[in-house]
Short mmCIF file of C-alpha atoms in Angstrom, two decimals:
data_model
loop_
_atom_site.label_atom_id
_atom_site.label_comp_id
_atom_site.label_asym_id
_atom_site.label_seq_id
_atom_site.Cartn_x
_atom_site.Cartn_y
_atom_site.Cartn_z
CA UNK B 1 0.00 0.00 0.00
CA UNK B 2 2.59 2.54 0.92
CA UNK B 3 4.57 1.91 -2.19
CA UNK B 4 1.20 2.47 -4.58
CA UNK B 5 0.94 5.68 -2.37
CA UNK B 6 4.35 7.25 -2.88
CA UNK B 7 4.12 6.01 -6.21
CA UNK B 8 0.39 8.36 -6.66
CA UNK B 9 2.32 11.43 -5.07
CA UNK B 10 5.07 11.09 -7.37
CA UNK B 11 3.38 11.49 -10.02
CA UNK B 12 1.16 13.87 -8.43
CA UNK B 13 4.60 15.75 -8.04
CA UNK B 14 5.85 15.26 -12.00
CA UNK B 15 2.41 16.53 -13.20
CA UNK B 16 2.12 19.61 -10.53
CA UNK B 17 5.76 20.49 -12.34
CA UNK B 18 4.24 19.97 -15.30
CA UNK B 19 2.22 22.40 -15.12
CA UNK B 20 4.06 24.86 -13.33
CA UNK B 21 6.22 25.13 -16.34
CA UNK B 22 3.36 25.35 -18.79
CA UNK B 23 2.12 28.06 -16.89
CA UNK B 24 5.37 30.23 -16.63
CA UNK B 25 5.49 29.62 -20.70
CA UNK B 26 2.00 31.01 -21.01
CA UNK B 27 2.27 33.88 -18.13
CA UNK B 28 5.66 34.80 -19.75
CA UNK B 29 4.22 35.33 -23.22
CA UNK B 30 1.45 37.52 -21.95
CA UNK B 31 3.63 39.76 -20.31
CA UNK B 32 6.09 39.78 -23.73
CA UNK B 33 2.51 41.08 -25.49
CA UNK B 34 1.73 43.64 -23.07
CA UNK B 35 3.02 46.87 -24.40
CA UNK B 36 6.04 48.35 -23.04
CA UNK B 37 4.40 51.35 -21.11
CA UNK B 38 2.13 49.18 -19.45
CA UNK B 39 4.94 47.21 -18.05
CA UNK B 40 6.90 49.70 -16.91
CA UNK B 41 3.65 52.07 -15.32
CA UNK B 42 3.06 49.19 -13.67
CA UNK B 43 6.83 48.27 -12.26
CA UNK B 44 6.89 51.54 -10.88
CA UNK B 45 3.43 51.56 -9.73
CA UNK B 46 4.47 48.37 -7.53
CA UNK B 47 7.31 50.23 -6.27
CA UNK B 48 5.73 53.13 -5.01
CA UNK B 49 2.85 50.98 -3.53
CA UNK B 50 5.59 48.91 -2.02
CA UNK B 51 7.43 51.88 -0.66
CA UNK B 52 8.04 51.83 3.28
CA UNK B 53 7.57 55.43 3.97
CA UNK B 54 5.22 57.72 5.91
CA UNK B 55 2.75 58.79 3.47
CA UNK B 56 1.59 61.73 5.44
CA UNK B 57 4.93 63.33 6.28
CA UNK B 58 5.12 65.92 3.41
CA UNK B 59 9.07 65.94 4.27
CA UNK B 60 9.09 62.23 3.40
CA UNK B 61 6.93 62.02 0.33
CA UNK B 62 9.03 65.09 -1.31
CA UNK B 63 12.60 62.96 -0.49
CA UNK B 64 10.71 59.91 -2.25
CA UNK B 65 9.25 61.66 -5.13
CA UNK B 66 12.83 62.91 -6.07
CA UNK B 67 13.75 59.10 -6.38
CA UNK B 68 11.18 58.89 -9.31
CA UNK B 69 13.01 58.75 -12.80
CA UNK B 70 14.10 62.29 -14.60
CA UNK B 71 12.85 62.80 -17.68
CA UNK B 72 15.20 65.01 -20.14
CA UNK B 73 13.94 66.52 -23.06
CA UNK B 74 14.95 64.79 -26.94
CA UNK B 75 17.57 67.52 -28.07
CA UNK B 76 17.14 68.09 -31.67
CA UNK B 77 18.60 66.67 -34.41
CA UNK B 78 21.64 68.31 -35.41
CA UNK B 79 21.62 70.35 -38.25
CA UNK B 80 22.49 69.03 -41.93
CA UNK B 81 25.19 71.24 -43.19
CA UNK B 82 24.36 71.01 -46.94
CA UNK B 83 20.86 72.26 -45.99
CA UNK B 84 22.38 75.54 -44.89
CA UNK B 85 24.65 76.12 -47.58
CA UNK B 86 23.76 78.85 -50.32
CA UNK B 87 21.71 80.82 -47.11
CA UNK U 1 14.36 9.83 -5.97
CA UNK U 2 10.49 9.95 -5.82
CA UNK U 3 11.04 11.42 -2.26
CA UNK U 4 13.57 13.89 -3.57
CA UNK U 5 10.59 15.22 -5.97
CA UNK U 6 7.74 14.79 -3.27
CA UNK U 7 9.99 16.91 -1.21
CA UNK U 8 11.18 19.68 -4.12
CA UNK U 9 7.30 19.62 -4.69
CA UNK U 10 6.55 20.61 -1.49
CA UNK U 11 8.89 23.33 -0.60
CA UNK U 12 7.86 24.76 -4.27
CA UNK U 13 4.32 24.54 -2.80
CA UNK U 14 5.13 26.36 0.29
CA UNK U 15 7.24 29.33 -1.01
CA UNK U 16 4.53 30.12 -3.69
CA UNK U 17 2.46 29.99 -0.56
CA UNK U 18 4.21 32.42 1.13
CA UNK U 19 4.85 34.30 -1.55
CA UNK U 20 1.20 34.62 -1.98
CA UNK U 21 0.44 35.41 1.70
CA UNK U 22 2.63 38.03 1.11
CA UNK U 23 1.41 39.93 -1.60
CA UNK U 24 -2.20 39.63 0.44
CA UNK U 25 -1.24 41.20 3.44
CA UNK U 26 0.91 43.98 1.55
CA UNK U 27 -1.84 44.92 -1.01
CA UNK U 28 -3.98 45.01 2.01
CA UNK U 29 -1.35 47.36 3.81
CA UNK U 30 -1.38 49.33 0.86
CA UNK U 31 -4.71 50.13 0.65
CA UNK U 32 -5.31 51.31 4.05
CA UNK U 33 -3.88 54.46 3.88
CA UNK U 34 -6.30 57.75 4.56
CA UNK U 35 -6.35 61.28 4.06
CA UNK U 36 -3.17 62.90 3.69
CA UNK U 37 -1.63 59.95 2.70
CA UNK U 38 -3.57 58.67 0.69
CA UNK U 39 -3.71 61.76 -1.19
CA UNK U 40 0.28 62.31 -0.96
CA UNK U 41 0.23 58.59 -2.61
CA UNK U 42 -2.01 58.46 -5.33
CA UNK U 43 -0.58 62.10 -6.33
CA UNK U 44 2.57 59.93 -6.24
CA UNK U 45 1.62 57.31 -8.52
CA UNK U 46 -0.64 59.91 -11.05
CA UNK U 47 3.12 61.45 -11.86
CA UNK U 48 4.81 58.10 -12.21
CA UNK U 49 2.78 56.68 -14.46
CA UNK U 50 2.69 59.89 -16.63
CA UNK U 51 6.69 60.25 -16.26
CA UNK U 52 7.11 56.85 -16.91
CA UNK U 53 5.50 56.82 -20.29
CA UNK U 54 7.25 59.76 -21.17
CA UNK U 55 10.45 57.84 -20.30
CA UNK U 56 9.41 55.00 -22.46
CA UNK U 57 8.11 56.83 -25.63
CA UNK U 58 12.11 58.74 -25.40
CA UNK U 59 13.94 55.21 -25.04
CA UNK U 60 11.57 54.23 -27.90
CA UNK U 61 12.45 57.42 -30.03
CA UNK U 62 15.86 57.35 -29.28
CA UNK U 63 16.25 53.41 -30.08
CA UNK U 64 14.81 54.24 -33.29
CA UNK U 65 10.93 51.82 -32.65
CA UNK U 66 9.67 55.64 -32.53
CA UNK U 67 9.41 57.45 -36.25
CA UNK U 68 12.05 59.77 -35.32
CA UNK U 69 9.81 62.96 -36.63
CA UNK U 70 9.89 66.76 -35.51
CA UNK U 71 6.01 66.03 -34.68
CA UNK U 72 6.99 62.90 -32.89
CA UNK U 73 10.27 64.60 -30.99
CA UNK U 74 7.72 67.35 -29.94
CA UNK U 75 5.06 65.13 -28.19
CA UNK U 76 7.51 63.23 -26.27
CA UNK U 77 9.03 66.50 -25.14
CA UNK U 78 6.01 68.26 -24.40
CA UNK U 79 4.79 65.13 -22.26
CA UNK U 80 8.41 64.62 -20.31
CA UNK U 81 8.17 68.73 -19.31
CA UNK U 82 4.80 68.34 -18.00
CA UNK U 83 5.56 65.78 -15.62
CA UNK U 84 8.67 67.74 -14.11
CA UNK U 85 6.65 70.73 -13.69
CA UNK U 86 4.17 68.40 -12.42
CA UNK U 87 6.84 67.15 -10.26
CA UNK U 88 7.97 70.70 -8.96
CA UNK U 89 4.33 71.70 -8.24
CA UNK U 90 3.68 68.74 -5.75
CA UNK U 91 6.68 69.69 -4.07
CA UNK U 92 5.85 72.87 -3.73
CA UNK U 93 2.93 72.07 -2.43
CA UNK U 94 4.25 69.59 0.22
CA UNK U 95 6.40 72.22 1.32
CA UNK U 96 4.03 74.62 1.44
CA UNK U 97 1.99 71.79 3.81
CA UNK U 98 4.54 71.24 6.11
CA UNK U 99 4.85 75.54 6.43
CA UNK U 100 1.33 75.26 7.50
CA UNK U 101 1.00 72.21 9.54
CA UNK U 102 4.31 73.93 11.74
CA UNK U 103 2.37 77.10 11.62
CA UNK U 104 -0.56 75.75 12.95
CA UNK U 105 1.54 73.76 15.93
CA UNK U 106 3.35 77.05 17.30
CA UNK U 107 -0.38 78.70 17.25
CA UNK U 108 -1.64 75.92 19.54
CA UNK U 109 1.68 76.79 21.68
CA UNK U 110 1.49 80.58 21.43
CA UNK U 111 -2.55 80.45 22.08
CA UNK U 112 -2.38 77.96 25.36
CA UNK U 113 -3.85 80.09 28.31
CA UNK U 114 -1.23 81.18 31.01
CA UNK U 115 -2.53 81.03 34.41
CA UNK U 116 -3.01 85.01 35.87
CA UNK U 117 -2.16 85.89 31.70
CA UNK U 118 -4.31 88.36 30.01
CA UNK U 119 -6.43 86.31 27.99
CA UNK U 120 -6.89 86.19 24.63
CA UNK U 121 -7.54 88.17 22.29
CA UNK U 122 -5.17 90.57 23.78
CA UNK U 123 -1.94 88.00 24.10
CA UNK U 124 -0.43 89.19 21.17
CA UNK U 125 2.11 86.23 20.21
CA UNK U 126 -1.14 84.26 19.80
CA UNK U 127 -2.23 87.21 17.60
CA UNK U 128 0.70 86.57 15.59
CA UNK U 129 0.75 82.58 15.03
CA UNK U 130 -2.86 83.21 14.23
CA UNK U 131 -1.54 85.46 10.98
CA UNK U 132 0.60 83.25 10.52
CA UNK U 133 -1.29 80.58 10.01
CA UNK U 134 -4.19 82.47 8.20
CA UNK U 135 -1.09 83.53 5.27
CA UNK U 136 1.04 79.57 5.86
CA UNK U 137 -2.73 78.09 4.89
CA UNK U 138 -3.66 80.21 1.83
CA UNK U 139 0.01 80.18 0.43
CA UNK U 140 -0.76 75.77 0.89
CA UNK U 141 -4.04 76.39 -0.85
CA UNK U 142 -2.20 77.97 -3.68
CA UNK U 143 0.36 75.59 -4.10
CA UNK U 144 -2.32 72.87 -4.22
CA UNK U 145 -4.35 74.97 -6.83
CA UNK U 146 -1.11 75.41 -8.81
CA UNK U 147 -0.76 71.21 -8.58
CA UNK U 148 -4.27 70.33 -9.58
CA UNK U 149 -3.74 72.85 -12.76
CA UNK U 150 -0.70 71.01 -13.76
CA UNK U 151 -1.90 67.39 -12.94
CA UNK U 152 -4.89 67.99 -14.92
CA UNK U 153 -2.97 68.26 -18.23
CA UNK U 154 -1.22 65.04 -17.68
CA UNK U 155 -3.59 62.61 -18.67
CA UNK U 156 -3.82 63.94 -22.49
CA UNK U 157 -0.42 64.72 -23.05
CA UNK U 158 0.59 60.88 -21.49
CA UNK U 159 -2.57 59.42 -23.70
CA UNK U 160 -0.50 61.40 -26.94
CA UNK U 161 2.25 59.79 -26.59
CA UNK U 162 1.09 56.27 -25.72
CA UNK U 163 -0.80 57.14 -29.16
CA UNK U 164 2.31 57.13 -31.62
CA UNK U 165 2.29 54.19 -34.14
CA UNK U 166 5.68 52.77 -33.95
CA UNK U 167 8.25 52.59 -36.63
CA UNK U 168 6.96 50.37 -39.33
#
């Protein structure tokens, strides 16, 4: 009996793994379609969320906002110098 | 062998258990925040998400998935400068909350009645933490004016860029 039973969980255990991998394949390829902004709003949003601060202490919430990515502006292209030539 | 699995099996059980647990109870942490906070918070994540897609639509640009257009450049641009005046606004506001929660603390100390003291209206450092506060509290309802002005224009800008077609 207690060999049939170890037996059962084992391959209780070989299918469970199964599909645990089949799911990570299929939970991985949803996240690869989700579109890049939506991945990253929502990495950040988990970070913040996740953040061990006091919310209500202005001081604190300004010294966490500046931890929140920069954003610099696109400089323009430069220049092409045979568009300028003849001016 | 088969015990070796039963056993990998079962630890993998109980960590994805605990993992679980985990993100219950600090969702549920998460959520419970009121007033203030909650409002400090939620102003927090309005200008991340915003910033972030800003972010993303340069990296995009820049890495060439973006058409790589004046009209394109400017969008981006006009999104990313939002958010960091967004940015500065909220932080002018905090500080402009903090002014006023510190004026309204030295009132409560400058207004406590003395024993024998000539009450108030006539105790004139109450007098003054009462200005004070009256000018710390309009210059906070300013700043959070200013904020809502500038947090109200995110959402379009952040919805044009998420908008551009990528490079085909």
């Amino acid at each position: 009996m207690l060999p049939f039973f170890i037996t059962a969980l084992g391959i209780l255990s070989d299918y469970l793994k199964a599909a645990h991998n089949k799911t990570a394949n299929t939970v991985g390829n949803d996240i690869a379609a989700v579109d890049q902004f939506t991945l990253a709003i929502l990495q950040e949003n988990a970070r913040i969320k996740g953040a061990v601060i006091d919310w209500a202490d202005p001081a604190a919430v300004q010294a966490f906002v500046a931890t929140l990515p920069a954003f610099t502006p696109i400089p323009e292209p430069a220049q092409d110098l045979n568009q300028t030539k003849g001016k | 062998m088969k015990k070796d699995r039963l056993l990998i099996s079962g630890t993998i059980f109980l960590l994805i258990a605990c993992v679980g647990f985990a993100f219950i109870f600090g969702g549920c942490a998460a959520s419970n925040l009121t007033g203030a906070a909650k409002v400090h918070q939620t102003v927090t994540l309005v200008l991340a998400d915003e910033c972030t897609a800003a972010i993303q639509a340069k990296a995009a640009y820049e890495a060439g998935t973006l058409p790589q257009t004046d009209a394109v450049r400017y969008t981006i641009n006009d999104a990313g400068a939002a958010c960091e005046q967004a940015k500065i606004a909220f932080t002018t506001a905090l500080t402009a909350e903090l002014a006023y929660r510190n004026a309204e603390a030295l009132q409560v100390n400058a207004c406590i009645p003395q024993a024998g003291a000539v009450p108030p209206p006539a105790n004139p450092q109450c007098e003054a933490a009462g200005r004070n506060t009256a000018a710390a509290k309009v210059a906070s309802d300013n700043a959070n004016a200013a904020l809502s002005t500038k947090l109200a224009s995110l959402p379009a800008k952040a919805a044009a860029v998420k908008a551009i077609s990528p490079q085909k």
